[in-house]
Amino acid sequence: MMDWYDGDHMTGWGWAGMTLGSLLFIALLVLGGMLLISATRQADRPAEPVRSPEQLLAERFARGELSDEQFRQQLTTLRDTGARTP
């Protein structure tokens, strides 16, 4: 049977186990630090402002995704249905 200790000395298996355990512990500490840094960086980011449907429609029009007629039609629809966000 292979024991971790042979009398008062550690065997090769004991050294291997201790080394592997130490490496896993260090990897766990590094991973925890990385997650902590990532979480604090996300908390520091400012929240994006809430945009109304009319603002989103105007942005799409400005990017050229909508023609003038489509923009006016959809804007009229938004105003008729009262889909504005305060």
mmCIF file with all atom_site columns, C-alpha atoms in Angstrom:
data_model
loop_
_atom_site.group_PDB
_atom_site.id
_atom_site.type_symbol
_atom_site.label_atom_id
_atom_site.label_alt_id
_atom_site.label_comp_id
_atom_site.label_asym_id
_atom_site.label_entity_id
_atom_site.label_seq_id
_atom_site.pdbx_PDB_ins_code
_atom_site.Cartn_x
_atom_site.Cartn_y
_atom_site.Cartn_z
_atom_site.occupancy
_atom_site.B_iso_or_equiv
_atom_site.pdbx_formal_charge
_atom_site.auth_seq_id
_atom_site.auth_comp_id
_atom_site.auth_asym_id
_atom_site.auth_atom_id
_atom_site.pdbx_PDB_model_num
ATOM 1  C CA . MET A 1 1  ? 0.000   0.000  0.000   1.00 0.00 ? 1  MET A CA 1
ATOM 2  C CA . MET A 1 2  ? 1.304   3.458  -0.886  1.00 0.00 ? 2  MET A CA 1
ATOM 3  C CA . ASP A 1 3  ? 1.104   5.803  2.076   1.00 0.00 ? 3  ASP A CA 1
ATOM 4  C CA . TRP A 1 4  ? 1.573   9.559  2.155   1.00 0.00 ? 4  TRP A CA 1
ATOM 5  C CA . TYR A 1 5  ? 4.109   9.188  4.953   1.00 0.00 ? 5  TYR A CA 1
ATOM 6  C CA . ASP A 1 6  ? 6.739   6.562  5.630   1.00 0.00 ? 6  ASP A CA 1
ATOM 7  C CA . GLY A 1 7  ? 7.691   6.906  9.230   1.00 0.00 ? 7  GLY A CA 1
ATOM 8  C CA . ASP A 1 8  ? 8.742   10.494 9.725   1.00 0.00 ? 8  ASP A CA 1
ATOM 9  C CA . HIS A 1 9  ? 9.386   11.295 6.021   1.00 0.00 ? 9  HIS A CA 1
ATOM 10 C CA . MET A 1 10 ? 7.000   12.163 3.208   1.00 0.00 ? 10 MET A CA 1
ATOM 11 C CA . THR A 1 11 ? 7.093   9.807  0.230   1.00 0.00 ? 11 THR A CA 1
ATOM 12 C CA . GLY A 1 12 ? 6.963   10.806 -3.451  1.00 0.00 ? 12 GLY A CA 1
ATOM 13 C CA . TRP A 1 13 ? 3.174   10.499 -3.440  1.00 0.00 ? 13 TRP A CA 1
ATOM 14 C CA . GLY A 1 14 ? 2.985   12.883 -0.503  1.00 0.00 ? 14 GLY A CA 1
ATOM 15 C CA . TRP A 1 15 ? 5.056   15.472 -2.348  1.00 0.00 ? 15 TRP A CA 1
ATOM 16 C CA . ALA A 1 16 ? 2.953   15.043 -5.488  1.00 0.00 ? 16 ALA A CA 1
ATOM 17 C CA . GLY A 1 17 ? -0.285  15.446 -3.520  1.00 0.00 ? 17 GLY A CA 1
ATOM 18 C CA . MET A 1 18 ? 0.990   18.477 -1.670  1.00 0.00 ? 18 MET A CA 1
ATOM 19 C CA . THR A 1 19 ? 2.193   20.110 -4.898  1.00 0.00 ? 19 THR A CA 1
ATOM 20 C CA . LEU A 1 20 ? -1.067  19.414 -6.715  1.00 0.00 ? 20 LEU A CA 1
ATOM 21 C CA . GLY A 1 21 ? -3.095  20.719 -3.777  1.00 0.00 ? 21 GLY A CA 1
ATOM 22 C CA . SER A 1 22 ? -1.007  23.888 -3.608  1.00 0.00 ? 22 SER A CA 1
ATOM 23 C CA . LEU A 1 23 ? -1.364  24.517 -7.345  1.00 0.00 ? 23 LEU A CA 1
ATOM 24 C CA . LEU A 1 24 ? -5.139  24.036 -7.175  1.00 0.00 ? 24 LEU A CA 1
ATOM 25 C CA . PHE A 1 25 ? -5.348  26.417 -4.205  1.00 0.00 ? 25 PHE A CA 1
ATOM 26 C CA . ILE A 1 26 ? -3.315  29.080 -6.028  1.00 0.00 ? 26 ILE A CA 1
ATOM 27 C CA . ALA A 1 27 ? -5.467  28.651 -9.166  1.00 0.00 ? 27 ALA A CA 1
ATOM 28 C CA . LEU A 1 28 ? -8.592  29.077 -7.013  1.00 0.00 ? 28 LEU A CA 1
ATOM 29 C CA . LEU A 1 29 ? -7.191  32.287 -5.508  1.00 0.00 ? 29 LEU A CA 1
ATOM 30 C CA . VAL A 1 30 ? -6.316  33.683 -8.945  1.00 0.00 ? 30 VAL A CA 1
ATOM 31 C CA . LEU A 1 31 ? -9.753  32.798 -10.347 1.00 0.00 ? 31 LEU A CA 1
ATOM 32 C CA . GLY A 1 32 ? -11.472 34.404 -7.359  1.00 0.00 ? 32 GLY A CA 1
ATOM 33 C CA . GLY A 1 33 ? -9.401  37.568 -7.812  1.00 0.00 ? 33 GLY A CA 1
ATOM 34 C CA . MET A 1 34 ? -10.237 37.731 -11.510 1.00 0.00 ? 34 MET A CA 1
ATOM 35 C CA . LEU A 1 35 ? -13.957 37.334 -10.791 1.00 0.00 ? 35 LEU A CA 1
ATOM 36 C CA . LEU A 1 36 ? -13.801 40.026 -8.121  1.00 0.00 ? 36 LEU A CA 1
ATOM 37 C CA . ILE A 1 37 ? -12.041 42.459 -10.463 1.00 0.00 ? 37 ILE A CA 1
ATOM 38 C CA . SER A 1 38 ? -14.532 41.679 -13.228 1.00 0.00 ? 38 SER A CA 1
ATOM 39 C CA . ALA A 1 39 ? -17.488 42.293 -10.922 1.00 0.00 ? 39 ALA A CA 1
ATOM 40 C CA . THR A 1 40 ? -16.135 45.645 -9.705  1.00 0.00 ? 40 THR A CA 1
ATOM 41 C CA . ARG A 1 41 ? -15.447 46.825 -13.251 1.00 0.00 ? 41 ARG A CA 1
ATOM 42 C CA . GLN A 1 42 ? -19.016 46.014 -14.299 1.00 0.00 ? 42 GLN A CA 1
ATOM 43 C CA . ALA A 1 43 ? -20.384 47.947 -11.323 1.00 0.00 ? 43 ALA A CA 1
ATOM 44 C CA . ASP A 1 44 ? -18.325 51.019 -12.324 1.00 0.00 ? 44 ASP A CA 1
ATOM 45 C CA . ARG A 1 45 ? -19.857 51.224 -15.802 1.00 0.00 ? 45 ARG A CA 1
ATOM 46 C CA . PRO A 1 46 ? -22.549 53.862 -16.092 1.00 0.00 ? 46 PRO A CA 1
ATOM 47 C CA . ALA A 1 47 ? -25.978 52.598 -17.013 1.00 0.00 ? 47 ALA A CA 1
ATOM 48 C CA . GLU A 1 48 ? -27.171 53.419 -20.501 1.00 0.00 ? 48 GLU A CA 1
ATOM 49 C CA . PRO A 1 49 ? -29.901 56.050 -20.541 1.00 0.00 ? 49 PRO A CA 1
ATOM 50 C CA . VAL A 1 50 ? -33.416 54.833 -21.234 1.00 0.00 ? 50 VAL A CA 1
ATOM 51 C CA . ARG A 1 51 ? -34.471 55.926 -24.704 1.00 0.00 ? 51 ARG A CA 1
ATOM 52 C CA . SER A 1 52 ? -38.036 56.410 -25.790 1.00 0.00 ? 52 SER A CA 1
ATOM 53 C CA . PRO A 1 53 ? -39.465 54.571 -28.812 1.00 0.00 ? 53 PRO A CA 1
ATOM 54 C CA . GLU A 1 54 ? -39.440 57.893 -30.685 1.00 0.00 ? 54 GLU A CA 1
ATOM 55 C CA . GLN A 1 55 ? -35.732 58.342 -29.998 1.00 0.00 ? 55 GLN A CA 1
ATOM 56 C CA . LEU A 1 56 ? -34.989 54.807 -31.192 1.00 0.00 ? 56 LEU A CA 1
ATOM 57 C CA . LEU A 1 57 ? -37.013 55.450 -34.342 1.00 0.00 ? 57 LEU A CA 1
ATOM 58 C CA . ALA A 1 58 ? -35.124 58.709 -34.952 1.00 0.00 ? 58 ALA A CA 1
ATOM 59 C CA . GLU A 1 59 ? -31.796 56.891 -34.539 1.00 0.00 ? 59 GLU A CA 1
ATOM 60 C CA . ARG A 1 60 ? -32.823 54.268 -37.091 1.00 0.00 ? 60 ARG A CA 1
ATOM 61 C CA . PHE A 1 61 ? -33.838 57.030 -39.488 1.00 0.00 ? 61 PHE A CA 1
ATOM 62 C CA . ALA A 1 62 ? -30.516 58.819 -38.954 1.00 0.00 ? 62 ALA A CA 1
ATOM 63 C CA . ARG A 1 63 ? -28.611 55.614 -39.744 1.00 0.00 ? 63 ARG A CA 1
ATOM 64 C CA . GLY A 1 64 ? -30.545 55.266 -42.976 1.00 0.00 ? 64 GLY A CA 1
ATOM 65 C CA . GLU A 1 65 ? -32.422 52.131 -41.958 1.00 0.00 ? 65 GLU A CA 1
ATOM 66 C CA . LEU A 1 66 ? -35.782 53.809 -42.663 1.00 0.00 ? 66 LEU A CA 1
ATOM 67 C CA . SER A 1 67 ? -36.967 55.923 -45.553 1.00 0.00 ? 67 SER A CA 1
ATOM 68 C CA . ASP A 1 68 ? -38.627 59.264 -44.909 1.00 0.00 ? 68 ASP A CA 1
ATOM 69 C CA . GLU A 1 69 ? -42.044 57.740 -45.555 1.00 0.00 ? 69 GLU A CA 1
ATOM 70 C CA . GLN A 1 70 ? -41.413 54.771 -43.230 1.00 0.00 ? 70 GLN A CA 1
ATOM 71 C CA . PHE A 1 71 ? -40.158 57.081 -40.488 1.00 0.00 ? 71 PHE A CA 1
ATOM 72 C CA . ARG A 1 72 ? -43.191 59.364 -40.661 1.00 0.00 ? 72 ARG A CA 1
ATOM 73 C CA . GLN A 1 73 ? -45.612 56.428 -40.810 1.00 0.00 ? 73 GLN A CA 1
ATOM 74 C CA . GLN A 1 74 ? -44.078 54.700 -37.803 1.00 0.00 ? 74 GLN A CA 1
ATOM 75 C CA . LEU A 1 75 ? -43.815 57.958 -35.863 1.00 0.00 ? 75 LEU A CA 1
ATOM 76 C CA . THR A 1 76 ? -47.512 58.625 -36.498 1.00 0.00 ? 76 THR A CA 1
ATOM 77 C CA . THR A 1 77 ? -48.353 55.102 -35.362 1.00 0.00 ? 77 THR A CA 1
ATOM 78 C CA . LEU A 1 78 ? -46.325 55.564 -32.153 1.00 0.00 ? 78 LEU A CA 1
ATOM 79 C CA . ARG A 1 79 ? -48.038 58.858 -31.360 1.00 0.00 ? 79 ARG A CA 1
ATOM 80 C CA . ASP A 1 80 ? -51.528 57.514 -32.155 1.00 0.00 ? 80 ASP A CA 1
ATOM 81 C CA . THR A 1 81 ? -51.083 54.503 -29.861 1.00 0.00 ? 81 THR A CA 1
ATOM 82 C CA . GLY A 1 82 ? -49.509 56.521 -27.051 1.00 0.00 ? 82 GLY A CA 1
ATOM 83 C CA . ALA A 1 83 ? -46.420 54.302 -26.939 1.00 0.00 ? 83 ALA A CA 1
ATOM 84 C CA . ARG A 1 84 ? -44.196 57.013 -25.525 1.00 0.00 ? 84 ARG A CA 1
ATOM 85 C CA . THR A 1 85 ? -41.925 56.365 -22.603 1.00 0.00 ? 85 THR A CA 1
ATOM 86 C CA . PRO A 1 86 ? -41.763 59.166 -20.014 1.00 0.00 ? 86 PRO A CA 1
#
